[in-house]
Short mmCIF file of C-alpha atoms (C1' of nucleotides) in Angstrom, two decimals:
data_model
loop_
_atom_site.label_atom_id
_atom_site.label_comp_id
_atom_site.label_asym_id
_atom_site.label_seq_id
_atom_site.Cartn_x
_atom_site.Cartn_y
_atom_site.Cartn_z
CA MET A 237 -55.95 -32.27 -146.83
CA LYS A 238 -53.36 -30.28 -148.66
CA GLN A 239 -52.61 -30.46 -152.32
CA THR A 240 -49.11 -30.54 -153.70
CA LYS A 241 -47.83 -27.55 -155.59
CA GLN A 242 -47.73 -29.51 -158.82
CA THR A 243 -51.30 -30.71 -158.79
CA ARG A 244 -52.50 -27.28 -157.71
CA GLN A 245 -50.67 -25.66 -160.59
CA MET A 246 -52.09 -28.11 -163.08
CA GLU A 247 -55.59 -27.53 -161.80
CA LEU A 248 -54.97 -23.81 -161.77
CA LYS A 249 -54.05 -23.89 -165.41
CA ASP A 250 -57.15 -25.87 -166.28
CA THR A 251 -59.31 -23.53 -164.25
CA ILE A 252 -57.97 -20.46 -166.01
CA ILE A 253 -58.37 -22.06 -169.40
CA ALA A 254 -61.92 -22.97 -168.53
CA THR A 255 -62.84 -19.62 -166.98
CA PRO A 256 -60.24 -17.09 -168.07
CA PHE A 257 -62.02 -14.13 -166.54
CA ILE A 258 -61.47 -15.27 -162.98
CA THR A 259 -59.51 -13.01 -160.61
CA ASP A 260 -56.57 -14.05 -158.48
CA GLU A 261 -58.71 -13.45 -155.42
CA ASP A 262 -61.35 -15.93 -156.55
CA LEU A 263 -58.66 -18.42 -157.48
CA ALA A 264 -57.05 -18.06 -154.06
CA GLU A 265 -60.37 -18.73 -152.41
CA ARG A 266 -61.10 -21.70 -154.62
CA PHE A 267 -57.74 -23.35 -153.95
CA GLY A 268 -57.58 -22.37 -150.29
CA VAL A 269 -54.25 -20.58 -150.62
CA SER A 270 -53.22 -16.95 -150.49
CA ILE A 271 -53.34 -14.54 -153.40
CA GLN A 272 -49.54 -14.44 -153.37
CA THR A 273 -49.36 -18.15 -153.96
CA ILE A 274 -51.68 -17.85 -156.93
CA ARG A 275 -49.47 -15.10 -158.33
CA LEU A 276 -46.35 -17.15 -157.85
CA ASP A 277 -48.05 -20.02 -159.62
CA ARG A 278 -49.11 -17.84 -162.53
CA MET A 279 -45.59 -16.52 -162.86
CA GLU A 280 -44.13 -20.00 -162.93
CA LEU A 281 -46.72 -21.09 -165.46
CA ASN A 282 -46.34 -17.92 -167.51
CA ILE A 283 -50.01 -17.13 -167.26
CA PRO A 284 -50.63 -13.41 -167.66
CA GLU A 285 -52.85 -11.36 -165.42
CA LEU A 286 -56.59 -11.13 -165.82
CA ARG A 287 -56.61 -7.97 -167.93
CA GLU A 288 -54.06 -9.32 -170.33
CA ARG A 289 -55.98 -12.57 -170.63
CA ILE A 290 -59.15 -10.66 -171.37
CA LYS A 291 -57.36 -8.44 -173.83
CA SER A 292 -55.73 -11.25 -175.73
CA VAL A 293 -59.01 -13.09 -176.15
CA ALA A 294 -60.79 -9.95 -177.16
CA HIS A 295 -58.01 -8.79 -179.39
CA GLN A 296 -57.61 -11.96 -181.39
CA GLU A 297 -61.31 -12.16 -181.99
CA TRP A 298 -61.37 -8.55 -182.97
CA ASP A 299 -58.32 -8.73 -185.12
CA GLU A 300 -59.49 -11.54 -187.28
CA THR A 301 -63.19 -11.18 -187.69
CA VAL A 302 -64.18 -7.57 -187.21
CA ARG A 303 -61.38 -5.22 -188.05
CA ALA A 304 -59.93 -4.96 -191.48
CA LEU A 305 -57.10 -7.32 -191.91
CA PRO A 306 -54.71 -4.67 -193.18
CA ILE A 307 -54.60 -6.05 -196.65
CA GLU A 308 -51.00 -5.14 -197.36
CA GLU A 309 -49.89 -7.20 -194.40
CA VAL A 310 -52.06 -10.18 -195.08
CA ILE A 311 -51.16 -10.39 -198.68
CA GLY A 312 -47.54 -9.68 -198.24
CA GLU A 313 -45.49 -7.24 -200.20
CA MET A 314 -45.51 -7.43 -203.95
CA VAL A 315 -41.99 -7.32 -205.29
CA ASP A 316 -42.54 -8.25 -208.91
CA LEU A 317 -45.51 -8.14 -211.22
CA GLU A 318 -46.03 -8.71 -214.90
CA LEU A 319 -49.73 -8.84 -215.61
CA ASP A 320 -51.08 -12.07 -217.03
CA SER A 321 -47.67 -13.60 -216.67
CA ARG A 322 -46.05 -13.75 -213.24
CA ALA A 323 -45.89 -12.12 -209.82
CA ILE A 324 -43.91 -12.45 -206.62
CA SER A 325 -44.80 -11.36 -203.11
CA ILE A 326 -43.15 -11.80 -199.74
CA LEU A 327 -44.85 -12.26 -196.39
CA ASP A 328 -43.06 -12.13 -193.06
CA ILE A 329 -44.76 -14.38 -190.54
CA LYS A 330 -45.60 -12.27 -187.53
CA PRO A 331 -47.24 -13.17 -184.20
CA ASP A 332 -50.63 -12.32 -185.70
CA HIS A 333 -50.25 -15.06 -188.28
CA VAL A 334 -49.54 -17.99 -186.00
CA PHE A 335 -51.37 -20.25 -183.62
CA SER A 336 -50.68 -19.04 -180.10
CA ARG A 337 -49.91 -22.53 -178.85
CA ASN A 338 -47.18 -23.61 -181.18
CA HIS A 339 -46.19 -20.58 -183.29
CA ILE A 340 -46.98 -22.33 -186.53
CA ALA A 341 -48.45 -20.11 -189.22
CA ARG A 342 -52.15 -20.58 -189.75
CA GLY A 343 -52.99 -22.05 -193.12
CA HIS A 344 -55.31 -19.34 -194.25
CA HIS A 345 -52.61 -16.71 -194.17
CA ILE A 346 -50.41 -18.76 -196.45
CA PHE A 347 -53.46 -19.31 -198.60
CA ALA A 348 -54.38 -15.62 -198.51
CA GLN A 349 -50.97 -14.64 -199.78
CA ALA A 350 -51.13 -17.11 -202.63
CA ASN A 351 -54.75 -16.43 -203.46
CA SER A 352 -54.39 -12.68 -203.52
CA LEU A 353 -51.30 -13.00 -205.65
CA ALA A 354 -53.31 -15.08 -208.08
CA VAL A 355 -55.98 -12.37 -208.10
CA ALA A 356 -53.41 -9.62 -208.58
CA VAL A 357 -51.64 -11.22 -211.49
CA ILE A 358 -54.82 -11.31 -213.51
CA ASN A 359 -55.09 -8.29 -215.78
CA ASP A 360 -58.72 -7.64 -215.09
CA GLU A 361 -60.98 -5.49 -212.95
CA LEU A 362 -62.79 -8.52 -211.61
CA ALA A 363 -60.95 -11.70 -210.85
CA LEU A 364 -62.33 -14.32 -208.52
CA THR A 365 -61.09 -17.69 -207.47
CA THR A 366 -63.54 -20.38 -208.49
CA LYS A 367 -61.53 -23.46 -207.72
CA SER A 368 -58.20 -24.40 -206.27
CA GLU A 369 -56.19 -27.36 -205.30
CA ILE A 370 -53.59 -26.60 -202.72
CA ARG A 371 -51.00 -28.35 -200.68
CA PHE A 372 -49.22 -27.31 -197.49
CA ASN A 373 -45.91 -29.09 -197.77
CA ARG A 374 -44.28 -28.02 -194.58
CA GLN A 375 -45.08 -25.96 -191.50
CA VAL A 376 -44.15 -22.33 -191.58
CA ASN A 377 -42.99 -20.85 -188.32
CA LEU A 378 -43.04 -17.46 -186.69
CA GLY A 379 -40.35 -15.20 -188.07
CA GLU A 380 -39.95 -16.97 -191.38
CA ARG A 381 -40.26 -15.17 -194.68
CA VAL A 382 -42.55 -16.71 -197.26
CA VAL A 383 -41.89 -15.92 -200.91
CA ALA A 384 -44.86 -16.71 -203.15
CA LYS A 385 -44.38 -16.97 -206.88
CA ALA A 386 -47.32 -16.94 -209.23
CA ARG A 387 -47.21 -18.07 -212.83
CA VAL A 388 -50.12 -17.77 -215.25
CA LEU A 389 -50.52 -21.06 -217.08
CA ASP A 390 -53.18 -20.36 -219.68
CA SER A 391 -54.26 -16.81 -220.02
CA GLU A 392 -56.28 -16.78 -223.18
CA TYR A 393 -59.05 -19.22 -222.41
CA LYS A 394 -62.17 -17.08 -222.27
CA GLY A 395 -63.46 -16.35 -218.80
CA ARG A 396 -61.10 -18.72 -217.04
CA THR A 397 -57.44 -18.47 -216.22
CA THR A 398 -55.26 -20.96 -214.42
CA VAL A 399 -52.56 -19.67 -212.10
CA GLU A 400 -49.94 -21.73 -210.37
CA VAL A 401 -48.59 -20.39 -207.10
CA THR A 402 -45.67 -21.87 -205.22
CA SER A 403 -44.45 -20.51 -201.90
CA TYR A 404 -40.99 -20.93 -200.48
CA VAL A 405 -39.10 -20.36 -197.26
CA GLU A 406 -35.46 -20.07 -198.19
CA ASN A 407 -35.83 -22.13 -201.35
CA GLU A 408 -37.74 -24.82 -199.55
CA GLU A 409 -41.21 -25.31 -200.95
CA VAL A 410 -43.82 -24.85 -198.23
CA PHE A 411 -46.99 -24.44 -200.25
CA SER A 412 -48.23 -25.01 -203.74
CA GLY A 413 -51.55 -24.45 -205.38
CA ILE A 414 -53.35 -24.35 -208.72
CA PHE A 415 -55.94 -21.60 -208.82
CA THR A 416 -58.66 -21.46 -211.42
CA MET A 417 -59.67 -17.85 -211.72
CA PHE A 418 -62.84 -16.39 -213.14
CA ARG A 419 -62.39 -13.15 -215.02
CA SER A 420 -65.16 -10.75 -215.89
CA PRO A 421 -66.97 -10.94 -219.17
CA GLU A 422 -69.17 -7.95 -219.99
CA GLN A 423 -71.91 -8.88 -217.56
CA LYS A 424 -72.09 -11.25 -214.68
CA GLU A 425 -72.13 -14.86 -215.67
CA GLN A 426 -73.38 -16.33 -212.46
CA ASP A 427 -75.20 -14.90 -209.50
CA MET B 292 -61.33 24.86 -185.85
CA LYS B 293 -63.45 23.52 -183.05
CA GLN B 294 -66.01 20.81 -183.26
CA THR B 295 -69.37 21.04 -181.63
CA LYS B 296 -70.14 18.78 -178.72
CA GLN B 297 -72.69 16.92 -180.79
CA THR B 298 -70.44 16.10 -183.71
CA ARG B 299 -67.64 15.16 -181.37
CA GLN B 300 -69.90 12.79 -179.49
CA MET B 301 -71.08 11.19 -182.69
CA GLU B 302 -67.54 10.71 -183.90
CA LEU B 303 -66.56 9.46 -180.48
CA LYS B 304 -69.20 6.80 -180.64
CA ASP B 305 -68.07 5.74 -184.10
CA THR B 306 -64.46 5.67 -183.00
CA ILE B 307 -65.21 3.47 -180.02
CA ILE B 308 -67.30 1.13 -182.15
CA ALA B 309 -64.49 0.91 -184.67
CA THR B 310 -61.69 0.48 -182.12
CA PRO B 311 -63.26 -0.49 -178.82
CA PHE B 312 -59.95 -1.05 -177.06
CA ILE B 313 -58.96 2.59 -177.13
CA THR B 314 -58.38 4.32 -173.81
CA ASP B 315 -59.87 7.63 -172.74
CA GLU B 316 -56.40 9.11 -172.88
CA ASP B 317 -55.96 8.18 -176.53
CA LEU B 318 -59.43 9.44 -177.31
CA ALA B 319 -58.71 12.74 -175.58
CA GLU B 320 -55.59 13.18 -177.66
CA ARG B 321 -57.36 12.25 -180.88
CA PHE B 322 -60.18 14.74 -180.33
CA GLY B 323 -58.02 17.45 -178.85
CA VAL B 324 -59.97 17.66 -175.60
CA SER B 325 -59.25 16.64 -172.05
CA ILE B 326 -59.76 13.21 -170.59
CA GLN B 327 -62.55 14.59 -168.43
CA THR B 328 -64.46 15.73 -171.47
CA ILE B 329 -64.19 12.27 -172.97
CA ARG B 330 -65.53 10.81 -169.74
CA LEU B 331 -68.43 13.23 -169.67
CA ASP B 332 -69.17 12.29 -173.26
CA ARG B 333 -69.06 8.59 -172.48
CA MET B 334 -71.39 9.11 -169.56
CA GLU B 335 -73.87 11.01 -171.68
CA LEU B 336 -73.67 8.39 -174.39
CA ASN B 337 -73.84 5.52 -171.91
CA ILE B 338 -70.62 4.03 -173.21
CA PRO B 339 -68.95 1.92 -170.53
CA GLU B 340 -65.29 2.13 -169.61
CA LEU B 341 -62.56 0.32 -171.45
CA ARG B 342 -62.44 -2.72 -169.19
CA GLU B 343 -66.16 -3.28 -169.44
CA ARG B 344 -66.01 -2.90 -173.21
CA ILE B 345 -63.20 -5.43 -173.42
CA LYS B 346 -65.04 -7.80 -171.17
CA SER B 347 -68.26 -7.62 -173.15
CA VAL B 348 -66.52 -8.30 -176.45
CA ALA B 349 -64.56 -11.13 -174.92
CA HIS B 350 -67.70 -12.54 -173.40
CA GLN B 351 -69.75 -12.56 -176.56
CA GLU B 352 -67.38 -14.96 -178.21
CA TRP B 353 -67.16 -17.16 -175.15
CA ASP B 354 -69.23 -20.30 -175.07
CA GLU B 355 -69.08 -22.76 -172.23
CA THR B 356 -69.63 -25.72 -174.52
CA VAL B 357 -66.50 -25.13 -176.53
CA ARG B 358 -64.18 -23.88 -173.85
CA ALA B 359 -61.50 -26.50 -174.28
CA LEU B 360 -60.86 -25.10 -177.73
CA PRO B 361 -58.98 -22.04 -178.83
CA ILE B 362 -62.31 -20.56 -179.72
CA GLU B 363 -60.77 -17.17 -180.20
CA GLU B 364 -58.87 -18.48 -183.15
CA VAL B 365 -61.89 -19.62 -185.07
CA ILE B 366 -62.91 -17.29 -187.82
CA GLY B 367 -66.57 -16.53 -187.64
CA GLU B 368 -68.71 -17.41 -184.69
CA MET B 369 -68.91 -21.03 -183.67
CA VAL B 370 -72.47 -22.07 -183.04
CA ASP B 371 -72.14 -25.83 -182.81
CA LEU B 372 -69.32 -28.21 -182.11
CA GLU B 373 -68.96 -31.89 -181.55
CA LEU B 374 -65.30 -32.81 -181.59
CA ASP B 375 -64.17 -35.22 -184.28
CA SER B 376 -67.64 -35.14 -185.72
CA ARG B 377 -69.13 -31.86 -186.86
CA ALA B 378 -69.01 -28.11 -186.36
CA ILE B 379 -70.86 -25.06 -187.59
CA SER B 380 -69.77 -21.44 -187.69
CA ILE B 381 -71.32 -18.31 -189.09
CA LEU B 382 -69.55 -15.34 -190.62
CA ASP B 383 -71.25 -12.09 -191.50
CA ILE B 384 -69.63 -10.48 -194.49
CA LYS B 385 -68.64 -6.97 -193.50
CA PRO B 386 -67.05 -4.17 -195.50
CA ASP B 387 -63.64 -5.39 -194.41
CA HIS B 388 -64.15 -8.72 -196.12
CA VAL B 389 -64.98 -7.48 -199.59
CA PHE B 390 -63.28 -5.99 -202.60
CA SER B 391 -63.99 -2.28 -202.47
CA ARG B 392 -64.83 -2.14 -206.16
CA ASN B 393 -67.62 -4.64 -206.34
CA HIS B 394 -68.46 -5.63 -202.74
CA ILE B 395 -67.76 -9.27 -203.39
CA ALA B 396 -66.18 -11.16 -200.51
CA ARG B 397 -62.53 -11.97 -200.94
CA GLY B 398 -61.89 -15.64 -201.30
CA HIS B 399 -59.43 -15.99 -198.50
CA HIS B 400 -61.99 -14.97 -195.91
CA ILE B 401 -64.36 -17.68 -197.05
CA PHE B 402 -61.43 -20.05 -197.04
CA ALA B 403 -60.29 -18.89 -193.61
CA GLN B 404 -63.68 -19.59 -192.11
CA ALA B 405 -63.76 -23.09 -193.56
CA ASN B 406 -60.14 -23.86 -192.80
CA SER B 407 -60.29 -22.76 -189.19
CA LEU B 408 -63.49 -24.70 -188.71
CA ALA B 409 -61.71 -27.77 -190.02
CA VAL B 410 -58.89 -27.16 -187.55
CA ALA B 411 -61.28 -26.60 -184.67
CA VAL B 412 -63.30 -29.73 -185.22
CA ILE B 413 -60.22 -31.89 -184.81
CA ASN B 414 -59.91 -33.14 -181.25
CA ASP B 415 -56.19 -32.57 -181.00
CA GLU B 416 -53.70 -30.05 -179.71
CA LEU B 417 -52.01 -29.83 -183.07
CA ALA B 418 -54.03 -29.89 -186.26
CA LEU B 419 -52.70 -28.54 -189.52
CA THR B 420 -54.07 -28.45 -193.01
CA THR B 421 -51.83 -30.39 -195.34
CA LYS B 422 -53.96 -30.48 -198.46
CA SER B 423 -57.25 -29.20 -199.66
CA GLU B 424 -59.38 -29.08 -202.70
CA ILE B 425 -61.82 -26.25 -202.67
CA ARG B 426 -64.43 -24.70 -204.86
CA PHE B 427 -66.03 -21.28 -204.80
CA ASN B 428 -69.44 -21.93 -206.24
CA ARG B 429 -70.92 -18.50 -206.16
CA GLN B 430 -69.94 -14.99 -205.20
CA VAL B 431 -70.68 -13.88 -201.67
CA ASN B 432 -71.71 -10.30 -201.26
CA LEU B 433 -71.45 -7.69 -198.57
CA GLY B 434 -74.02 -8.17 -195.84
CA GLU B 435 -74.60 -11.85 -196.49
CA ARG B 436 -74.26 -14.43 -193.74
CA VAL B 437 -72.13 -17.44 -194.50
CA VAL B 438 -72.87 -20.62 -192.58
CA ALA B 439 -70.01 -23.12 -192.75
CA LYS B 440 -70.67 -26.73 -191.83
CA ALA B 441 -67.82 -29.12 -191.19
CA ARG B 442 -68.14 -32.87 -191.15
CA VAL B 443 -65.33 -35.25 -190.23
CA LEU B 444 -65.17 -38.00 -192.82
CA ASP B 445 -62.59 -40.42 -191.46
CA SER B 446 -61.29 -39.71 -188.03
CA GLU B 447 -59.32 -42.83 -187.14
CA TYR B 448 -56.77 -43.04 -189.91
CA LYS B 449 -53.42 -42.52 -188.20
CA GLY B 450 -52.13 -39.01 -188.40
CA ARG B 451 -54.54 -37.88 -191.08
CA THR B 452 -58.13 -36.82 -190.91
CA THR B 453 -60.37 -35.72 -193.74
CA VAL B 454 -62.87 -32.97 -193.12
CA GLU B 455 -65.54 -31.82 -195.51
CA VAL B 456 -66.65 -28.21 -195.19
CA THR B 457 -69.58 -26.74 -197.06
CA SER B 458 -70.59 -23.11 -196.74
CA TYR B 459 -74.02 -21.73 -197.45
CA VAL B 460 -75.76 -18.42 -197.81
CA GLU B 461 -79.41 -19.06 -197.08
CA ASN B 462 -79.27 -22.71 -198.09
CA GLU B 463 -77.44 -21.92 -201.27
CA GLU B 464 -74.04 -23.54 -201.47
CA VAL B 465 -71.34 -20.95 -201.98
CA PHE B 466 -68.22 -22.89 -201.11
CA SER B 467 -67.15 -26.45 -200.61
CA GLY B 468 -63.88 -28.03 -199.71
CA ILE B 469 -62.21 -31.24 -198.66
CA PHE B 470 -59.46 -30.64 -196.13
CA THR B 471 -56.86 -33.22 -195.29
CA MET B 472 -55.67 -32.50 -191.80
CA PHE B 473 -52.51 -33.59 -190.09
CA ARG B 474 -52.90 -34.41 -186.41
CA SER B 475 -50.12 -34.90 -183.91
CA PRO B 476 -48.85 -38.43 -183.35
CA GLU B 477 -46.74 -39.03 -180.24
CA GLN B 478 -43.69 -37.43 -181.75
CA LYS B 479 -43.30 -35.15 -184.67
CA GLU B 480 -43.56 -36.86 -188.01
CA GLN B 481 -42.20 -34.09 -190.14
CA ASP B 482 -40.24 -31.01 -189.37
"C1'" DT C 63 -70.94 44.90 -172.90
"C1'" DT C 64 -72.74 42.27 -169.17
"C1'" DC C 65 -75.01 38.32 -167.40
"C1'" DA C 66 -76.54 33.61 -167.48
"C1'" DT C 67 -75.86 29.26 -169.16
"C1'" DT C 68 -73.39 25.63 -171.20
"C1'" DT C 69 -69.23 23.36 -171.93
"C1'" DT C 70 -64.80 22.18 -170.73
"C1'" DT C 71 -60.91 21.46 -167.73
"C1'" DA C 72 -58.67 20.74 -163.29
"C1'" DT C 73 -58.13 18.70 -158.81
"C1'" DG C 74 -58.29 15.46 -155.12
"C1'" DA C 75 -59.70 11.18 -153.11
"C1'" DC C 76 -60.87 6.52 -154.09
"C1'" DT C 77 -61.00 1.71 -156.52
"C1'" DA C 78 -59.71 -3.01 -158.63
"C1'" DG C 79 -56.52 -5.95 -159.99
"C1'" DG C 80 -52.73 -6.32 -160.66
"C1'" DT C 81 -46.57 -6.01 -160.79
"C1'" DA C 82 -42.23 -6.10 -158.41
"C1'" DC C 83 -39.86 -6.62 -154.57
"C1'" DT C 84 -38.44 -7.80 -149.68
"C1'" DA C 85 -38.99 -10.32 -145.66
"C1'" DA C 86 -40.67 -13.69 -142.58
"C1'" DT C 87 -42.32 -18.25 -141.38
"C1'" DA C 88 -43.37 -23.40 -141.69
"C1'" DG C 89 -42.06 -27.83 -143.08
"C1'" DT C 90 -38.96 -31.19 -144.90
"C1'" DA C 91 -34.49 -33.57 -146.14
"C1'" DA C 92 -29.50 -34.47 -145.53
"C1'" DT D 120 -28.03 -28.07 -137.45
"C1'" DT D 121 -28.15 -26.33 -142.04
"C1'" DA D 122 -30.22 -25.94 -146.53
"C1'" DC D 123 -33.94 -25.64 -149.21
"C1'" DT D 124 -38.78 -25.27 -150.78
"C1'" DA D 125 -43.33 -23.58 -150.22
"C1'" DT D 126 -46.17 -20.30 -148.53
"C1'" DT D 127 -47.70 -15.98 -146.67
"C1'" DA D 128 -47.36 -11.03 -145.58
"C1'" DG D 129 -46.57 -6.43 -146.61
"C1'" DT D 130 -44.98 -2.40 -149.09
"C1'" DA D 131 -44.69 0.78 -153.01
"C1'" DC D 132 -46.19 1.49 -157.50
"C1'" DC D 133 -49.17 1.23 -161.75
"C1'" DT D 134 -53.27 1.75 -164.99
"C1'" DA D 135 -57.59 3.02 -166.23
"C1'" DG D 136 -60.84 4.09 -164.50
"C1'" DT D 137 -64.69 6.12 -160.66
"C1'" DC D 138 -67.08 10.26 -158.12
"C1'" DA D 139 -67.54 14.92 -156.47
"C1'" DT D 140 -66.43 19.56 -156.52
"C1'" DA D 141 -64.82 23.71 -158.34
"C1'" DA D 142 -63.10 26.84 -161.51
"C1'" DA D 143 -62.33 28.53 -166.07
"C1'" DA D 144 -63.68 29.29 -170.78
"C1'" DA D 145 -66.88 29.70 -174.47
"C1'" DT D 146 -71.39 30.89 -176.14
"C1'" DG D 147 -75.93 33.24 -176.61
"C1'" DA D 148 -79.18 36.73 -175.40
"C1'" DA D 149 -80.46 41.30 -173.41
#
DNA sequence: TTCATTTTTATGACTAGGTACTAATAGTAA
DNA sequence: TTACTATTAGTACCTAGTCATAAAAATGAA
């Protein structure tokens, strides 16, 4: 009994998601159609060839966990800095920053920009985030430019500094956070 | 000035470990030798060809139990997952994750692990962090292994789910956070 | 310097798993 | 019948390799 094209394509998609390292030949055998049909289906469904599927899986994993996230890119570009007072950085949302499915920027990149800005604005060799309360106010999409502005709230309290960071896309607030930063006394306080 | 075979082979090995998706052609150019020499070197060093390297990396991260998920987008290695209930991932702190000065892990990596785990545990196509309150309880150092455990607190509240993530280094709590996640209703709620 | 050995490069034939394109055929609907 | 979709077939080309063979170049010892 023959399947319709639609149901075959849906099952094909599921099959590739489930076992992405399957070849067209194996797929053709499994669905009882020719290799050409499988290739037509993949084209219509925009599913790349085996090697590209392998590469994309491997690459994303590699990119984010093993290789250095090129810090300049992750953090964004610093355009203004006055130590212990304020700082501004911009981050252009690139394909690496978004979920593949929906092209929405992943939260940790927005956080990374803000957090590293908070670290950078502190006039100290060692600055670490100890606490933060953050809010993602709106989705950020591929291609958008995020401008993060940091403002030091209380600088002089010993060992702790509070930094407020607000991020905007074209004057629309997309993220805000209060970061409590630990700054180094002479020796380590906690271990 | 020419390199010896030995030093070239050692550097070759390092290069392939550092950037495993490099082709023989690129390697040949980088080392100023022919492709054939690179292939001889790989044979002597028992380093498989590009496709096999890609496949092995891709395979390591692949787990049949979590295949419905964009596992490649989880930071750290997922070792346990029960959708809408709990999830565990581990992240080994490598040189890329730390401040060069003091070898302390940068906060956004710890956050990224926790945040992506919170996203992954949600049984939904679209899950976004809208709010979070986090705390870095102790520094994490180079070489340490961070185990993040996510627990879904209230799953059924419409459009919002709260996830608690706690990260440990050898049973010592290093990070904790409450993530409020947005999950897709039938149509978009905000834009 | 000459010879032997190691190292490197070149060449040709083959492979897997595709892309891109053209063409032919089978089945269905108006 | 004509029009259209779905499927299959076949060709040329591509990449990133493989293997085998041979020749050239560099190196070390007599």
